[in-house]
Amino acid sequence: MIKRNTIQRALVLEAVNKLKCHATADEIYNLVVSEYPNISKVTVYRNLNQLADSGEIRKLEVPGGADRFDHRPHNHYHARCLECGDVFDVDMDYISDLEKKIRDTHGFVFQGHDLMFKGICSECRKKTLSKHTDSIK
């Protein structure tokens, strides 16, 4: 099946690149629809998945949260803030042969991996510190 480069697809890709974060499909849809009110949510979602399937963007499956879409499609790791839920890139080298270190494969043929670290982002830490400081006063 031939995938066409439609205007809608280009608009969705432009929105992902403009946001430069790990946006949810709803956030991307809201940006696109603000400039092109006639585009449907289904069209945006379909194009996000097609862009991810073609490797132009990266789809991140977030446990317990909405999928995110990354404008940087290369292999890299992420961290999710346990307070606000935002997702950030992690500055470390990608371990390309990590699958080879698995001892018990249960019959799996591994084809890659995604790691999502978790913690508290700097903005949420600042909020916690300021709440703590305010309660001392």
Coordinates of C-alpha atoms in Angstrom, one line a residue:
M1 CA 0.0 0.0 0.0
I2 CA 1.3 3.4 -1.0
K3 CA 1.2 6.1 1.7
R4 CA 0.5 9.5 0.4
N5 CA 2.0 12.7 1.8
T6 CA -1.2 14.6 2.3
I7 CA -1.6 18.2 3.4
Q8 CA -3.1 16.9 6.7
R9 CA 0.0 14.7 7.3
A10 CA 2.3 17.7 6.7
L11 CA 0.2 19.8 9.2
V12 CA 0.4 17.1 11.9
L13 CA 4.2 16.7 11.4
E14 CA 4.6 20.5 11.5
A15 CA 2.6 20.7 14.8
V16 CA 4.8 17.9 16.4
N17 CA 7.9 19.7 15.3
K18 CA 6.6 23.1 16.5
L19 CA 5.7 21.8 20.0
K20 CA 9.2 20.2 20.4
C21 CA 8.0 18.3 23.4
H22 CA 6.5 14.9 24.1
A23 CA 3.0 16.0 23.3
T24 CA -0.2 13.9 23.6
A25 CA -2.4 13.4 20.5
D26 CA -4.9 15.8 22.1
E27 CA -2.3 18.5 22.5
I28 CA -1.2 18.1 18.9
Y29 CA -4.8 18.1 17.7
N30 CA -5.5 21.3 19.7
L31 CA -2.6 23.1 18.0
V32 CA -3.6 21.9 14.5
V33 CA -7.3 22.7 14.9
S34 CA -6.5 26.2 16.2
E35 CA -5.0 26.9 12.8
Y36 CA -7.1 24.6 10.6
P37 CA -10.5 24.3 12.3
N38 CA -12.0 21.9 9.7
I39 CA -9.5 19.1 10.4
S40 CA -11.0 16.2 12.4
K41 CA -9.5 14.5 15.5
V42 CA -9.6 11.1 13.6
T43 CA -7.5 12.6 10.8
V44 CA -4.9 13.9 13.3
Y45 CA -4.7 10.7 15.2
R46 CA -4.5 8.6 12.0
N47 CA -1.6 10.8 10.7
L48 CA 0.2 10.6 14.0
N49 CA 0.2 6.9 13.9
Q50 CA 1.3 6.8 10.2
L51 CA 4.1 9.3 11.0
A52 CA 5.2 7.0 13.8
D53 CA 5.0 3.9 11.7
S54 CA 7.1 5.5 9.0
G55 CA 9.8 6.6 11.5
E56 CA 9.3 10.3 11.0
I57 CA 8.3 10.8 14.7
R58 CA 8.5 8.5 17.7
K59 CA 5.4 7.2 19.6
L60 CA 6.0 6.7 23.3
E61 CA 3.6 4.4 25.1
V62 CA 3.3 5.8 28.7
P63 CA 2.2 3.3 31.3
G64 CA -1.0 4.6 32.9
G65 CA -1.1 7.7 30.7
A66 CA -1.7 8.9 27.2
D67 CA 0.7 8.0 24.4
R68 CA 3.2 10.8 23.6
F69 CA 4.7 11.8 20.3
D70 CA 8.3 12.9 20.0
H71 CA 9.7 15.0 17.2
R72 CA 13.1 13.2 17.7
P73 CA 12.6 9.8 16.1
H74 CA 16.1 8.3 16.9
N75 CA 16.6 5.8 19.7
H76 CA 16.9 7.5 23.1
Y77 CA 15.5 7.3 26.6
H78 CA 12.9 9.2 28.5
A79 CA 11.9 10.1 32.0
R80 CA 8.3 10.8 33.3
C81 CA 7.6 13.1 36.2
L82 CA 5.5 11.3 38.8
E83 CA 4.0 14.6 39.9
C84 CA 3.0 16.4 36.6
G85 CA 3.2 13.5 34.1
D86 CA 5.4 15.4 31.7
V87 CA 8.0 13.4 29.7
F88 CA 11.6 14.5 29.1
D89 CA 14.6 13.2 27.2
V90 CA 17.3 11.6 29.2
D91 CA 20.9 12.6 28.4
M92 CA 22.6 9.2 28.1
D93 CA 23.9 7.0 25.4
Y94 CA 21.5 4.5 23.9
I95 CA 22.5 0.9 24.7
S96 CA 21.9 -0.7 21.3
D97 CA 22.8 -4.3 22.4
L98 CA 20.8 -4.3 25.6
E99 CA 18.6 -7.2 24.4
K100 CA 21.7 -9.4 24.2
K101 CA 22.1 -9.2 28.0
I102 CA 18.7 -10.8 28.7
R103 CA 19.2 -14.3 30.1
D104 CA 15.7 -15.8 30.0
T105 CA 13.9 -14.9 26.8
H106 CA 10.7 -17.0 27.2
G107 CA 10.9 -17.6 23.5
F108 CA 11.0 -13.9 22.5
V109 CA 12.8 -12.6 19.5
F110 CA 13.7 -9.1 20.7
Q111 CA 13.5 -6.3 18.2
G112 CA 14.4 -3.3 20.4
H113 CA 13.5 -1.6 23.6
D114 CA 12.1 1.5 25.2
L115 CA 13.0 2.6 28.7
M116 CA 11.0 5.1 30.7
F117 CA 12.7 6.3 33.9
K118 CA 10.5 7.9 36.5
G119 CA 11.2 10.7 39.1
I120 CA 10.3 14.2 40.0
C121 CA 11.1 17.0 37.4
S122 CA 12.9 20.2 38.4
E123 CA 9.7 22.3 38.2
C124 CA 7.8 20.0 40.5
R125 CA 10.7 19.9 42.9
K126 CA 10.7 23.7 43.0
K127 CA 7.0 23.7 43.8
T128 CA 7.5 21.2 46.6
L129 CA 10.3 23.2 48.0
S130 CA 8.4 26.5 47.9
K131 CA 5.4 24.8 49.6
H132 CA 7.7 23.5 52.3
T133 CA 9.3 26.9 52.7
D134 CA 5.9 28.6 52.9
S135 CA 4.7 26.2 55.6
I136 CA 7.7 27.0 57.8
K137 CA 7.0 30.8 57.7

